[in-house]
mmCIF file of C-alpha atoms and ligand atoms in Angstrom:
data_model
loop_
_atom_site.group_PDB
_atom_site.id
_atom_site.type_symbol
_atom_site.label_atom_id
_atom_site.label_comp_id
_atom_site.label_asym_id
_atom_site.label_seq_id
_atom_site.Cartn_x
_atom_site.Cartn_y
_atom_site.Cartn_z
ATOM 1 C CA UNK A 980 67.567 168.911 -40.627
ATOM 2 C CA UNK A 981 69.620 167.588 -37.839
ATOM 3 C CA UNK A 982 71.159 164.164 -38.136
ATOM 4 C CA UNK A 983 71.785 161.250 -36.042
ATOM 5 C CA UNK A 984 73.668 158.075 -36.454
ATOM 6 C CA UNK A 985 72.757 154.944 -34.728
ATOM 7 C CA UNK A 986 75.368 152.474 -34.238
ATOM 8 C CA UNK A 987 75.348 149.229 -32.588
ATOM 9 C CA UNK A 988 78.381 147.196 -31.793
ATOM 10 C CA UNK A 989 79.323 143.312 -32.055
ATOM 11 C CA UNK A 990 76.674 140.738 -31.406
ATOM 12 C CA UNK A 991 73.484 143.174 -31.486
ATOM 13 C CA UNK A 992 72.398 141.695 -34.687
ATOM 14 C CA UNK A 993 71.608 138.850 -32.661
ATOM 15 C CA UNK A 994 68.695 140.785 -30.762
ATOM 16 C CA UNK A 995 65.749 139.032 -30.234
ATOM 17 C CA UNK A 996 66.814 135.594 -31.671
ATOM 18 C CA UNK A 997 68.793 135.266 -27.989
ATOM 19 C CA UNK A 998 68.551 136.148 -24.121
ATOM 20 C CA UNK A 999 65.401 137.389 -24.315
ATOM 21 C CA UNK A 1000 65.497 137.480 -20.779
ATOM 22 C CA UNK A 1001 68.005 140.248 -21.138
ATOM 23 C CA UNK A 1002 68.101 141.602 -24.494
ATOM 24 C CA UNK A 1003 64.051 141.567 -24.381
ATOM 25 C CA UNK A 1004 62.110 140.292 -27.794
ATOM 26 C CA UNK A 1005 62.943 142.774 -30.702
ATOM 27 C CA UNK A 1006 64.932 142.342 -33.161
ATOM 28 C CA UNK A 1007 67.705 144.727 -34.397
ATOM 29 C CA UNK A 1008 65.503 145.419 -37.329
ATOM 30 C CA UNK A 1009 62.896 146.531 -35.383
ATOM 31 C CA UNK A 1010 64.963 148.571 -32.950
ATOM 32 C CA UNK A 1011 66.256 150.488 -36.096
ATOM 33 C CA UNK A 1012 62.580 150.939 -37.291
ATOM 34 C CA UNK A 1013 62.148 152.440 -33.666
ATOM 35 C CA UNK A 1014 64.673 155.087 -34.204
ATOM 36 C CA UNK A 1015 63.564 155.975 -37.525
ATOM 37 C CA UNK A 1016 60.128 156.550 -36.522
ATOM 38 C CA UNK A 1017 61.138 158.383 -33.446
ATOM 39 C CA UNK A 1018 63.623 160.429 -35.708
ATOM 40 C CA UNK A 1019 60.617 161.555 -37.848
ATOM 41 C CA UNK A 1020 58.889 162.656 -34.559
ATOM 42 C CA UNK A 1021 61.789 164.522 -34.117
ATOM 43 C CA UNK A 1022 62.681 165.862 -37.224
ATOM 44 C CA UNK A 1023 65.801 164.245 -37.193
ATOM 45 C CA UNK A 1024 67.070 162.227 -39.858
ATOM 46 C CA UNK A 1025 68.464 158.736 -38.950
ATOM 47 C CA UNK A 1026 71.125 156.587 -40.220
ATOM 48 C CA UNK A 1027 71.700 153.306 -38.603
ATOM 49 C CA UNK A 1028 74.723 150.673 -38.538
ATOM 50 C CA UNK A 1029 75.594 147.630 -37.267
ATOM 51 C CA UNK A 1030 79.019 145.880 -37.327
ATOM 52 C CA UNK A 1031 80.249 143.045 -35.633
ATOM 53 C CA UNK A 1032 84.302 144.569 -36.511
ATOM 54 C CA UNK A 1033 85.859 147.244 -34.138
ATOM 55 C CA UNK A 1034 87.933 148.810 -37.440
ATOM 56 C CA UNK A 1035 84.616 149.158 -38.939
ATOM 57 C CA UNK A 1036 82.995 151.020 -35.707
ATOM 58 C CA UNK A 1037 86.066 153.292 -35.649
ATOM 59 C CA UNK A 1038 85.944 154.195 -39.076
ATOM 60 C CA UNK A 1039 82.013 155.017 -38.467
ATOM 61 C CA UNK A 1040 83.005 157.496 -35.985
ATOM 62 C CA UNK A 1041 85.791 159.261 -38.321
ATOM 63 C CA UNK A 1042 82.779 159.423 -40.982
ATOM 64 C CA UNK A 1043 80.814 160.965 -38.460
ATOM 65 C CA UNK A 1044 82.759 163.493 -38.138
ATOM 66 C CA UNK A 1045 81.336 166.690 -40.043
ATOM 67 C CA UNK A 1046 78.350 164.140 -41.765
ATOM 68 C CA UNK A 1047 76.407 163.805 -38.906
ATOM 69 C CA UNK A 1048 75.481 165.977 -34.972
ATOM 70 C CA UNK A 1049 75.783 163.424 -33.407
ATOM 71 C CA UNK A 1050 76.186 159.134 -32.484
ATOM 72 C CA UNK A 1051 74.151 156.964 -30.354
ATOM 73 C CA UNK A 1052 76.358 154.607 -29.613
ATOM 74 C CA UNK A 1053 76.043 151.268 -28.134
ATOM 75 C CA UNK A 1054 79.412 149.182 -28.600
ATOM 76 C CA UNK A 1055 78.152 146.385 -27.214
ATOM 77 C CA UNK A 1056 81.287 144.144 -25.133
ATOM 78 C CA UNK A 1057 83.649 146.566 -27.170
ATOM 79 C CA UNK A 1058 82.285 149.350 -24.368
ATOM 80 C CA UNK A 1059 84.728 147.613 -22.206
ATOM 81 C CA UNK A 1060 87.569 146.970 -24.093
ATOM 82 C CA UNK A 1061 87.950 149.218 -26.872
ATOM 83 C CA UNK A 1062 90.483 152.271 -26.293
ATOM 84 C CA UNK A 1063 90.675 152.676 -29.762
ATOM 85 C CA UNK A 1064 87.044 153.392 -30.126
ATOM 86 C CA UNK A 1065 87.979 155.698 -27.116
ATOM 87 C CA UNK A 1066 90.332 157.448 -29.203
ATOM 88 C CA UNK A 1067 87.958 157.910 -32.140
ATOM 89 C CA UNK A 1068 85.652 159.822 -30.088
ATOM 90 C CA UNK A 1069 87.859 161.907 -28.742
ATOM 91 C CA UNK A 1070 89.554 162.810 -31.533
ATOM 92 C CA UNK A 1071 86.729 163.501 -34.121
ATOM 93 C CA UNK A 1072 85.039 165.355 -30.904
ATOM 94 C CA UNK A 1073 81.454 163.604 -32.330
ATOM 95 C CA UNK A 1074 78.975 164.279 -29.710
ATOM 96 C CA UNK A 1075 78.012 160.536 -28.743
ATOM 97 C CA UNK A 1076 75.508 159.414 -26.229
ATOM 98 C CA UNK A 1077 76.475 155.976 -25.169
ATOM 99 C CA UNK A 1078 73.734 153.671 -24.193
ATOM 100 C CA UNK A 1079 73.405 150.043 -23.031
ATOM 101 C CA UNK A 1080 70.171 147.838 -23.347
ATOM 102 C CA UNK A 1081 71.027 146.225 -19.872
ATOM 103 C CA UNK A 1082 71.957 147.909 -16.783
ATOM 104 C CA UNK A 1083 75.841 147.328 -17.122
ATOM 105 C CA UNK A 1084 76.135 147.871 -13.622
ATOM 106 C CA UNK A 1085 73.921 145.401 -12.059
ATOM 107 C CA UNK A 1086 75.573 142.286 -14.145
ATOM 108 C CA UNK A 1087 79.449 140.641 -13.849
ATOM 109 C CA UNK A 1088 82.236 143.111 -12.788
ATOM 110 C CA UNK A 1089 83.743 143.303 -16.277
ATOM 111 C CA UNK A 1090 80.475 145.378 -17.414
ATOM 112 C CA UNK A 1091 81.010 147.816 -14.357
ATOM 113 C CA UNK A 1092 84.200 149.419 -17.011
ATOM 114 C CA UNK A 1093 83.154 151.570 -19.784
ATOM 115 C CA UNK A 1094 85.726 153.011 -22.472
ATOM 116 C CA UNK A 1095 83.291 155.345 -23.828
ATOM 117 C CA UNK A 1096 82.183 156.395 -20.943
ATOM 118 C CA UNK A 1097 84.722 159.247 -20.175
ATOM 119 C CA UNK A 1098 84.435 160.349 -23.834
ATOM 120 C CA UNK A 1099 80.586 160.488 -24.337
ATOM 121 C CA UNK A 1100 78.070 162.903 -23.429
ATOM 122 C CA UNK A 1101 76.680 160.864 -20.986
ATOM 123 C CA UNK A 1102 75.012 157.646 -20.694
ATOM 124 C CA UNK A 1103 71.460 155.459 -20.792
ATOM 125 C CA UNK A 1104 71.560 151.984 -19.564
ATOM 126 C CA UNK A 1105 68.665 149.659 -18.327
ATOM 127 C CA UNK A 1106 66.075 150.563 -20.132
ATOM 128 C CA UNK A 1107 65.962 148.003 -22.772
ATOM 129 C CA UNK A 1108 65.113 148.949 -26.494
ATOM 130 C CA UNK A 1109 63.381 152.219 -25.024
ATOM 131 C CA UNK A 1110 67.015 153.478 -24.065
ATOM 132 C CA UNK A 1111 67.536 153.887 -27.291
ATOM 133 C CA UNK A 1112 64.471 156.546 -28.132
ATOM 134 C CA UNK A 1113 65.736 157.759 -24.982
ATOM 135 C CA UNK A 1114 69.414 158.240 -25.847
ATOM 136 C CA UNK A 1115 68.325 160.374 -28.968
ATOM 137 C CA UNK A 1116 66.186 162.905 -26.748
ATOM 138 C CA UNK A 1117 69.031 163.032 -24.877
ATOM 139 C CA UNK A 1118 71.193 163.962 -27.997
ATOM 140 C CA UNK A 1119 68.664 166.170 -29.322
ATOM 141 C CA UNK A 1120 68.659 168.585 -26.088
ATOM 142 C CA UNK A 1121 72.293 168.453 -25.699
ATOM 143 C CA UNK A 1122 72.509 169.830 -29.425
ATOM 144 C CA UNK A 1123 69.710 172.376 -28.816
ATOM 145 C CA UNK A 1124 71.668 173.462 -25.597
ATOM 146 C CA UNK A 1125 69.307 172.499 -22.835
ATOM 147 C CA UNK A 1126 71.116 172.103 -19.624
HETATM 148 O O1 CA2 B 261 73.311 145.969 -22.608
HETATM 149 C C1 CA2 B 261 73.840 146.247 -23.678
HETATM 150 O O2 CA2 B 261 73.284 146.873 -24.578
HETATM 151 C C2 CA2 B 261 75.262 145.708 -23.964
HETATM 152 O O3 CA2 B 261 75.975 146.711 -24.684
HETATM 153 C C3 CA2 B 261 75.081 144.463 -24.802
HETATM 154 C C4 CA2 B 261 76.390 143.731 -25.077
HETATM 155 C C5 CA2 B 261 77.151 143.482 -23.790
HETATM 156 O O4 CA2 B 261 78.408 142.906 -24.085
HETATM 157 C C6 CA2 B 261 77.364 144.767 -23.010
HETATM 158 O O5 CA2 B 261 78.031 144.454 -21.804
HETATM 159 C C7 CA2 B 261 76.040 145.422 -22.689
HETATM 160 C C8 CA2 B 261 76.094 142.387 -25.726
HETATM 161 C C9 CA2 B 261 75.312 142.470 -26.987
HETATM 162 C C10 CA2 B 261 74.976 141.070 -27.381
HETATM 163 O O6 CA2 B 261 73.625 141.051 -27.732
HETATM 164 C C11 CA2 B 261 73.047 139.837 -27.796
HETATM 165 C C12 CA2 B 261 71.706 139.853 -28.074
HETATM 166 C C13 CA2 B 261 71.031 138.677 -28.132
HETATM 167 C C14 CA2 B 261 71.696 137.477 -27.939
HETATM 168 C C15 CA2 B 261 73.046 137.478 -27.674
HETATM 169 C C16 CA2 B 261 73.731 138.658 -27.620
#
């Protein structure tokens, strides 16, 4: 059985209790239940994790490495700052499919620059908690070699 981490960067544990207007109404518990469900569609298994702590995202990544096929990854603000989670991912070579609730690139200019960007797969934004179910059919057909 093929298996997928989901991990979710600073500040996500506030879904739902904030911004609804951008974030939408679910809460990071219920996002994870999402996945989980939609992994068992899948036959995938699911892990998820949340951290507020960059070390603790990078060392996710490293543990990745040979554990799981692959990371959906949304780093949250860390997306645009972080070149060490940049580094993580391309040196553990995880296949990681980064994905943003929000559109990134309709909101400020410091959203329009992604770290992971160059380093992942390729990327879902915009589509709110959906991107997420979204992100690990992507996954799934880049593992199963669909082009
Ligand atoms: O759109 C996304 O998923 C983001 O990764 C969310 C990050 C933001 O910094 C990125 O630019 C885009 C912020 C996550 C914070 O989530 C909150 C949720 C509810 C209330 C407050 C923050």
């Amino acid at each position: 059985m093929r298996k997928m981490l989901i991990l979710n960067g600073p500040n996500l544990n506030l879904l739902g209790l904030r911004e609804p207007e951008i974030y939408g109404h679910r809460t990071l518990a219920n996002v994870e239940a999402l996945c989980v469900a939609h992994g068992e569609r899948l036959g995938v298994s699911v892990r998820c994790v949340q951290s507020n702590h960059e070390g603790a995202l990078v060392d996710e990544i490293h543990a990745a490495r040979g554990t799981v096929d692959g990371v959906v990854l949304n780093a949250g603000a860390y997306t645009h700052s972080s070149i060490a989670l940049h580094d993580a991912i391309a040196g553990t070579q995880v296949p990681v499919v980064e994905l943003h609730l929000s559109n990134i690139h309709a909101r400020e200019s410091f959203r329009h620059q992604s770290f992971i960007a160059p380093v992942a797969i390729g990327m879902i934004c915009g589509f709110g908690v959906r991107g997420y179910t979204l992100a690990m059919d992507a996954l799934l057909s880049h593992l199963e070699g669909d082009r």
